[in-house]
């Protein structure tokens, strides 16, 4: 896969994370938290709109999406 472009929000979150320390943990923390939260929100949205099965399938598809995993 090609490398995704540097998006403005990702750039800002990386800059904020590096104010604490310049370690790999702080650099990856915003992406990990937002990525995990997004999967949960997609599940809840799918469950509310259709059913629990739809929510699970949507969350699974997002969890294995290459662009989502990259970040």
Tab-separated table of C-alpha atoms in Angstrom:
chain	number	residue	atom	x	y	z
A	1	UNK	CA	0.000	0.000	0.000
A	2	UNK	CA	1.078	3.542	-0.573
A	3	UNK	CA	1.799	5.639	2.472
A	4	UNK	CA	-1.206	7.806	3.353
A	5	UNK	CA	-0.726	11.584	3.336
A	6	UNK	CA	-0.072	13.466	6.541
A	7	UNK	CA	-3.480	14.743	7.519
A	8	UNK	CA	-3.808	17.973	9.551
A	9	UNK	CA	-5.448	16.395	12.606
A	10	UNK	CA	-2.806	13.661	12.757
A	11	UNK	CA	-0.066	16.279	12.498
A	12	UNK	CA	-1.578	18.353	15.332
A	13	UNK	CA	-2.055	15.318	17.590
A	14	UNK	CA	1.524	14.204	16.945
A	15	UNK	CA	2.816	17.664	17.830
A	16	UNK	CA	0.779	17.673	21.055
A	17	UNK	CA	1.966	14.186	21.971
A	18	UNK	CA	5.604	15.113	21.521
A	19	UNK	CA	5.307	17.904	24.076
A	20	UNK	CA	5.327	15.258	26.826
A	21	UNK	CA	8.222	13.208	25.485
A	22	UNK	CA	9.723	12.162	22.195
A	23	UNK	CA	9.355	8.421	22.742
A	24	UNK	CA	7.548	6.016	20.453
A	25	UNK	CA	4.840	5.443	23.073
A	26	UNK	CA	3.691	9.076	23.059
A	27	UNK	CA	3.870	9.286	19.280
A	28	UNK	CA	1.594	6.262	18.811
A	29	UNK	CA	-0.806	6.915	21.695
A	30	UNK	CA	-3.217	9.332	19.936
A	31	UNK	CA	-3.584	7.049	16.910
A	32	UNK	CA	-4.118	3.981	19.083
A	33	UNK	CA	-6.744	5.653	21.265
A	34	UNK	CA	-8.664	7.205	18.386
A	35	UNK	CA	-8.471	4.029	16.291
A	36	UNK	CA	-9.853	1.884	19.100
A	37	UNK	CA	-12.564	4.414	19.907
A	38	UNK	CA	-13.607	4.589	16.258
A	39	UNK	CA	-14.136	0.823	16.080
A	40	UNK	CA	-16.373	0.951	19.153
A	41	UNK	CA	-18.341	3.906	17.760
A	42	UNK	CA	-18.876	2.150	14.423
A	43	UNK	CA	-20.205	-0.884	16.279
A	44	UNK	CA	-22.604	1.246	18.308
A	45	UNK	CA	-23.777	3.110	15.223
A	46	UNK	CA	-24.352	-0.116	13.281
A	47	UNK	CA	-26.240	-1.632	16.194
A	48	UNK	CA	-28.443	1.423	16.548
A	49	UNK	CA	-29.182	1.766	12.822
A	50	UNK	CA	-29.769	-1.913	12.019
A	51	UNK	CA	-28.853	-4.732	14.406
A	52	UNK	CA	-26.065	-6.159	16.515
A	53	UNK	CA	-24.880	-8.333	13.632
A	54	UNK	CA	-24.547	-5.289	11.381
A	55	UNK	CA	-22.602	-3.480	14.087
A	56	UNK	CA	-20.213	-6.399	14.510
A	57	UNK	CA	-19.633	-6.731	10.767
A	58	UNK	CA	-19.045	-2.996	10.380
A	59	UNK	CA	-16.603	-2.960	13.307
A	60	UNK	CA	-14.774	-5.989	11.903
A	61	UNK	CA	-14.478	-4.396	8.467
A	62	UNK	CA	-13.094	-1.210	9.980
A	63	UNK	CA	-10.673	-3.113	12.218
A	64	UNK	CA	-9.069	-4.861	9.231
A	65	UNK	CA	-9.201	-1.908	6.794
A	66	UNK	CA	-5.618	-1.202	5.605
A	67	UNK	CA	-5.888	2.584	5.878
A	68	UNK	CA	-7.293	2.352	9.413
A	69	UNK	CA	-4.610	-0.109	10.502
A	70	UNK	CA	-1.878	2.119	9.022
A	71	UNK	CA	-2.706	4.913	11.432
